[in-house]
CSV table of C-alpha atoms and ligand atoms in Angstrom, one decimal:
chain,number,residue,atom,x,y,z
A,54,UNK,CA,0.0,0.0,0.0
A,55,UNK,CA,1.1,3.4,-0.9
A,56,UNK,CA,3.5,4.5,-3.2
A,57,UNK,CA,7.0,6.0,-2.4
A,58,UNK,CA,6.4,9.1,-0.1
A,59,UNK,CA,7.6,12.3,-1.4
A,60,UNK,CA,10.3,13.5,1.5
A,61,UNK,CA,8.8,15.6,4.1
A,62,UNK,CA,9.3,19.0,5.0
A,63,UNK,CA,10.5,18.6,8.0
A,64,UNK,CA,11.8,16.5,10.2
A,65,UNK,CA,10.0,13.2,11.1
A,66,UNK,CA,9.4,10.6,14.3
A,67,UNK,CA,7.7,7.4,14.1
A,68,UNK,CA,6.4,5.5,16.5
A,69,UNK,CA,4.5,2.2,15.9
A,70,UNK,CA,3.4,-0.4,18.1
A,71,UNK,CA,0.9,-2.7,19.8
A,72,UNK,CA,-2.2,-1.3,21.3
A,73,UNK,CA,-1.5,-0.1,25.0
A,74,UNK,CA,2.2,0.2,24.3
A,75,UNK,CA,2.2,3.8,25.4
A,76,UNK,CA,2.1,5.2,21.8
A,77,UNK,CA,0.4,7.6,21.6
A,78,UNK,CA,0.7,9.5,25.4
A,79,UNK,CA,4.4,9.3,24.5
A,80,UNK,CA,4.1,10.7,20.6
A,81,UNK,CA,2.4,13.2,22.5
A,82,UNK,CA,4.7,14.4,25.2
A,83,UNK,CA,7.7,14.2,22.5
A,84,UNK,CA,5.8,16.1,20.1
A,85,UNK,CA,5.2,19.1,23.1
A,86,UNK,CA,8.9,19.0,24.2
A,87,UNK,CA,10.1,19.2,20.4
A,88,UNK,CA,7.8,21.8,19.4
A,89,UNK,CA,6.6,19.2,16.5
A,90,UNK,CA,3.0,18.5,15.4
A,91,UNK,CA,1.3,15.1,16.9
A,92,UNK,CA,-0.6,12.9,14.1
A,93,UNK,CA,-2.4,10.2,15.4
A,94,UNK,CA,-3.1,7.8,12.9
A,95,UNK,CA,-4.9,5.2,15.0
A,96,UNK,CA,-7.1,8.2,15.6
A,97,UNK,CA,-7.7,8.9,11.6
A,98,UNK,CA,-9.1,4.7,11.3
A,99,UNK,CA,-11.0,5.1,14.3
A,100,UNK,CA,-12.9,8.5,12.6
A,101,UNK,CA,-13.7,6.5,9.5
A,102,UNK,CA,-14.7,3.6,11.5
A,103,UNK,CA,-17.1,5.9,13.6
A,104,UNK,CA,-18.4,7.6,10.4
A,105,UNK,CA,-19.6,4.3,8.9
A,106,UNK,CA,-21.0,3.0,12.2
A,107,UNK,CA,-23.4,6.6,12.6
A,108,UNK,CA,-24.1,5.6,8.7
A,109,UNK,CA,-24.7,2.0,9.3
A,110,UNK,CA,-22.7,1.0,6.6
A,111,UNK,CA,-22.0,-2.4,5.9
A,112,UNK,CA,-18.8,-3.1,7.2
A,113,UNK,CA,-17.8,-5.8,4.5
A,114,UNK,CA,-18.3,-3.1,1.7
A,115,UNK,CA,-14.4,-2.4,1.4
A,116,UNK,CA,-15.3,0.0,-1.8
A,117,UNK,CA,-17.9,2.1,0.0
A,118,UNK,CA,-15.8,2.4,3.1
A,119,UNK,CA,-12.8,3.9,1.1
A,120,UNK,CA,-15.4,6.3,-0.7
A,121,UNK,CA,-16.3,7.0,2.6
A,122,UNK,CA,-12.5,8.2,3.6
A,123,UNK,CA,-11.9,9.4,0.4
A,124,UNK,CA,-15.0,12.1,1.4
A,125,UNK,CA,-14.0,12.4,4.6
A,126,UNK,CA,-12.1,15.8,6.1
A,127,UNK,CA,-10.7,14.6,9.1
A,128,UNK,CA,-8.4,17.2,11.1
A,129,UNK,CA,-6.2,16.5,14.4
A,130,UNK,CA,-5.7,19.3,16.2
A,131,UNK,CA,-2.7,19.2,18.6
A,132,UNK,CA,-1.9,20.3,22.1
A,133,UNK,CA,-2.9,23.7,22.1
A,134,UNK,CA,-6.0,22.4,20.3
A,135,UNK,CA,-6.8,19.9,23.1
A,136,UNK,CA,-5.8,17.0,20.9
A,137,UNK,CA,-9.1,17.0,19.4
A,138,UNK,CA,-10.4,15.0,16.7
A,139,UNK,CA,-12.6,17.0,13.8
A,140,UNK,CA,-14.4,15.0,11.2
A,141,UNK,CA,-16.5,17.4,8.5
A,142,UNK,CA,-16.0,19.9,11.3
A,143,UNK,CA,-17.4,17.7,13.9
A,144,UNK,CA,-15.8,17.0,16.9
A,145,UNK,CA,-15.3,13.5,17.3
A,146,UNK,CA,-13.2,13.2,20.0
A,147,UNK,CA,-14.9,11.1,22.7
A,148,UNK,CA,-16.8,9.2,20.4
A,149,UNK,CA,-13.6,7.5,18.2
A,150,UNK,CA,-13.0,5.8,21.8
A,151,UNK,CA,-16.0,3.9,22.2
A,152,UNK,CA,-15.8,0.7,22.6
A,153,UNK,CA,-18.3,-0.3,19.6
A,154,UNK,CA,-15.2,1.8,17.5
A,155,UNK,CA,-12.5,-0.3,19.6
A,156,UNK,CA,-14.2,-3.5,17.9
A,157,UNK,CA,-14.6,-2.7,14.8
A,158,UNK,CA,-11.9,-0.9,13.9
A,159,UNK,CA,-8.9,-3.4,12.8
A,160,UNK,CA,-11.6,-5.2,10.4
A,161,UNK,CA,-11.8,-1.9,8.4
A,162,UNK,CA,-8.1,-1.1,8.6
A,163,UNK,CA,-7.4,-4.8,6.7
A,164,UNK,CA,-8.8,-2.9,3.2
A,165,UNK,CA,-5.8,-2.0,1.2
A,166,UNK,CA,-8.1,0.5,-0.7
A,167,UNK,CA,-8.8,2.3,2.5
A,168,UNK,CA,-5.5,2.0,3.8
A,169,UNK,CA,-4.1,3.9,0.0
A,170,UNK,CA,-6.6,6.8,1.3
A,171,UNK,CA,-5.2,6.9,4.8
A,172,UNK,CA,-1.2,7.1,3.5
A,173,UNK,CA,-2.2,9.6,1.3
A,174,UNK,CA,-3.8,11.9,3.5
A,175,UNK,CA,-1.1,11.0,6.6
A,176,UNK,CA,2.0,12.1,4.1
A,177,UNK,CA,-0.2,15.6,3.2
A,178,UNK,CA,-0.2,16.3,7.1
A,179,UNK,CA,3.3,15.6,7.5
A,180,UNK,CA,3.8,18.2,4.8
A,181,UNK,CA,3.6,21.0,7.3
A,182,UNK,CA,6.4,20.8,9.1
A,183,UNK,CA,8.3,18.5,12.0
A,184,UNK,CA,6.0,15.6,13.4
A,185,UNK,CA,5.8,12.9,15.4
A,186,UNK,CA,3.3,10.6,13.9
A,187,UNK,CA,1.9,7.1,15.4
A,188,UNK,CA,0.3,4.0,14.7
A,189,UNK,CA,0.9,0.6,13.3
A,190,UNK,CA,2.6,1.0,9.8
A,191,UNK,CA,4.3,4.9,10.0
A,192,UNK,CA,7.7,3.3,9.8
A,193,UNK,CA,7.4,0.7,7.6
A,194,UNK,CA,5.3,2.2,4.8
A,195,UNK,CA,4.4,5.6,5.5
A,196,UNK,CA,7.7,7.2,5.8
A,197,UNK,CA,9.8,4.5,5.9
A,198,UNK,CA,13.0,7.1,5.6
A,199,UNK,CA,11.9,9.2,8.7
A,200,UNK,CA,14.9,10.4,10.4
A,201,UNK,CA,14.0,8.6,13.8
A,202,UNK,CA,12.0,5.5,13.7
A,203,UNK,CA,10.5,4.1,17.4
A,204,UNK,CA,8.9,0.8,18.0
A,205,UNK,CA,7.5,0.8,21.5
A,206,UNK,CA,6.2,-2.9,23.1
A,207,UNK,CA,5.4,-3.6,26.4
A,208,UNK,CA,4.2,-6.7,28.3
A,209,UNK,CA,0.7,-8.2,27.9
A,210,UNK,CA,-0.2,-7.3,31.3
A,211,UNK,CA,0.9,-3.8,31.5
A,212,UNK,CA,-0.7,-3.0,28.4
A,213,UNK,CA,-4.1,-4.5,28.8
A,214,UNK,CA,-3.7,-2.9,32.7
A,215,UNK,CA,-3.2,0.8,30.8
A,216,UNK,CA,-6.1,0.6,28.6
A,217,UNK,CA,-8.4,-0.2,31.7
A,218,UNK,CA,-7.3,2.5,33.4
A,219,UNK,CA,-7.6,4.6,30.5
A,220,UNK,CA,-11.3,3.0,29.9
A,221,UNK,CA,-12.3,3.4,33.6
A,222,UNK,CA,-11.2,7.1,33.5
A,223,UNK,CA,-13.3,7.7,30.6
A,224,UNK,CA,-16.1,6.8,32.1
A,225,UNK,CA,-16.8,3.0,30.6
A,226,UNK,CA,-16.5,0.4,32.8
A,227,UNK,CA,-15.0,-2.9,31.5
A,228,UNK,CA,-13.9,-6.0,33.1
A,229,UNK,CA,-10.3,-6.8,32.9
A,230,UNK,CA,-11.0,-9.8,31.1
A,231,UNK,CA,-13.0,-8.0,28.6
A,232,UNK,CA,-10.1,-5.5,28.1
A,233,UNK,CA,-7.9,-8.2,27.8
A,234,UNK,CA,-9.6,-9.4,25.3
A,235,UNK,CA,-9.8,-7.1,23.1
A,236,UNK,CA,-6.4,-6.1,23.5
A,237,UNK,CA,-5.7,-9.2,22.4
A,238,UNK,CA,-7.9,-9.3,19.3
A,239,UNK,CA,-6.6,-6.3,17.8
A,240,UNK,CA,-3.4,-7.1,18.4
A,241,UNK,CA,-3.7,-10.6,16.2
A,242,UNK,CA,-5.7,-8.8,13.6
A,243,UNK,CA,-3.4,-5.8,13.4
A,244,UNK,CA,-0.1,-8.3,13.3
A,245,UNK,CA,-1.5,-11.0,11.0
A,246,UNK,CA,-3.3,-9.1,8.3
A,247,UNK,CA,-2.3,-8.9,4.7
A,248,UNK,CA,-1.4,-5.3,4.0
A,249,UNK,CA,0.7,-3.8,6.5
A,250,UNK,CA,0.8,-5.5,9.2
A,251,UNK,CA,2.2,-4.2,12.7
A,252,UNK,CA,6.2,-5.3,12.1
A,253,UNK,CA,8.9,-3.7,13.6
A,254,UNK,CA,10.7,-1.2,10.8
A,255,UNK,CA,13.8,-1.9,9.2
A,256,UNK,CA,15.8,0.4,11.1
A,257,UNK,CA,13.7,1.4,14.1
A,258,UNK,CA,15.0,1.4,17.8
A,259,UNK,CA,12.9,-0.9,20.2
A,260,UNK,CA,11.7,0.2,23.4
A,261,UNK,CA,10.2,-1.7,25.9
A,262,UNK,CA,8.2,0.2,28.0
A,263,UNK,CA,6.9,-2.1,30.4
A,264,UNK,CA,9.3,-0.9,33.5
A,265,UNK,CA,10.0,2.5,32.3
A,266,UNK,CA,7.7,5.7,33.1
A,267,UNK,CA,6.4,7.8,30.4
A,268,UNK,CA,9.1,10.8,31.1
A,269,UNK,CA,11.8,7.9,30.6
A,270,UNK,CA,10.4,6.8,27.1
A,271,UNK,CA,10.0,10.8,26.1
A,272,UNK,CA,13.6,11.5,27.1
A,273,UNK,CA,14.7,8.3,25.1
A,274,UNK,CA,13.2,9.4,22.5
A,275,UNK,CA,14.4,13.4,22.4
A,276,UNK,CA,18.3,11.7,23.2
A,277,UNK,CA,17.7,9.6,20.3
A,278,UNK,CA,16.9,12.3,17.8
A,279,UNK,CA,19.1,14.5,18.7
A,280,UNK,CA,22.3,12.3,18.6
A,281,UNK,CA,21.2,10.8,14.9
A,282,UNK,CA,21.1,14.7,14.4
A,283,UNK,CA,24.9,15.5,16.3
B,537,C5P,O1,-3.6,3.6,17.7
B,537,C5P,P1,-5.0,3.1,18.0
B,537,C5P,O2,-5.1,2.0,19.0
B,537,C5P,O3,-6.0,4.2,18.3
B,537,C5P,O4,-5.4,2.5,16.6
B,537,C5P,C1,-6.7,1.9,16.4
B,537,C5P,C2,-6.6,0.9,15.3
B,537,C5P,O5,-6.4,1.5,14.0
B,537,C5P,C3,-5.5,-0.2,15.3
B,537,C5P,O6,-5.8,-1.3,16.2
B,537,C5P,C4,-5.3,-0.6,13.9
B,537,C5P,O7,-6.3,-1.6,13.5
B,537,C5P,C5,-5.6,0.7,13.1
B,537,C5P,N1,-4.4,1.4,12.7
B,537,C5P,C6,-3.8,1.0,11.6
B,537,C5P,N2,-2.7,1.7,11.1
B,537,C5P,C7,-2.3,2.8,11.7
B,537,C5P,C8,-3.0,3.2,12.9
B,537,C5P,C9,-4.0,2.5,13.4
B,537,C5P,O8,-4.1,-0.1,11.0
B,537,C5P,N3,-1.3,3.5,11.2
């Protein structure tokens, strides 16, 4: 999926990653302390899957989804926006968290046709300037020459322990096992499908994130880029 990315403006972070890995709290923080935009990519699949749940589209129709994301304006704003989430000048926000988004969103993400839509309009952002950009396939196929490329794990257990809390804050209240799995679920579907699976970039720098605290990771990170750059 997606043809070779014209180079970016700017300078560019990746960070891709299993679902509770601490992605996208850390693009965040990284992003702030860089001055650099944050693009959320998982947040981009989860609008579009959102979109065709409020339009009860059939999720099978790969061809009608991607018209769907073709249409669709979706705009992240960053920090000094509140992180928020815009779709046709909607704020979207709270709902791209639900849970009925949570389960449907890998299926759609398989569709190569959709995914062609997503690249394209992920390089456009990146046009702007520096960014830090997350998700599952930024290193590997979105801009697989981005001058620092991040892969962040962590155990099971501390991961599917973060998204509860992160549920229970926001007001849904899951069982553990239920998180767990779900975690799980996405996790297989993201890492076995066709098209861009969740790998591990050529080139990327592992961090495991399952004993270190979020200032840790977001130092790593900022040491990283700026001895690739010394
Ligand atoms: O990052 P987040 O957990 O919000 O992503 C939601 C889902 O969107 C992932 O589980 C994955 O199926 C899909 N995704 C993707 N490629 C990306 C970002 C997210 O397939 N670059």
């Amino acid at each position: 999926v997606g043809d070779k990315p014209q180079p970016s403006k700017g300078l560019v972070i990746t960070i891709d990653g299993p679902a509770g890995a601490g992605k996208s709290t850390v693009a965040k923080k990284v992003a702030e302390r860089l001055g650099f935009a944050y693009i959320d990519t998982g947040a981009m699949y989860r609008a579009i899957t959102w979109l065709a749940l409020e339009n009860q589209v059939d999720l099978d129709d790969r061809y009608i989804l991607t018209d769907l994301a073709l249409r669709a304006r979706i705009e992240l704003f960053g920090a000094e926006g509140g992180n928020k989430v815009y779709l046709d000048g909607h704020d979207v926000t709270k709902q791209i968290r639900e849970p009925m988004v949570n389960a449907k969103v890998s299926k759609i993400a398989t569709y190569p046709e959709l995914r062609r839509v997503m690249v394209a309009k992920q390089r456009e952002m990146a046009q702007t300037g520096n960014v830090v950009m997350d998700g599952r396939d930024i290193g590997t196929v979105v801009f697989p020459d981005a001058d620092l490329k991040v892969f962040l794990t962590a155990g099971l257990e501390v991961r599917v322990q973060r998204r509860y809390e992160e549920l229970w804050q926001k007001g849904y209240n899951p069982t553990y096992k239920e998180v767990e799995e779900s975690v799980v679920k996405r996790d297989w579907q993201d890492s076995n499908r066709k098209v861009s699976p969740l790998r591990c970039p050529s080139g990327a720098v592992t961090i495991d994130t399952t004993q270190m605290s979020i200032d840790q990771v977001v130092d790593k990170i900022v040491r990283l880029l700026n001895n690739g750059r010394s």
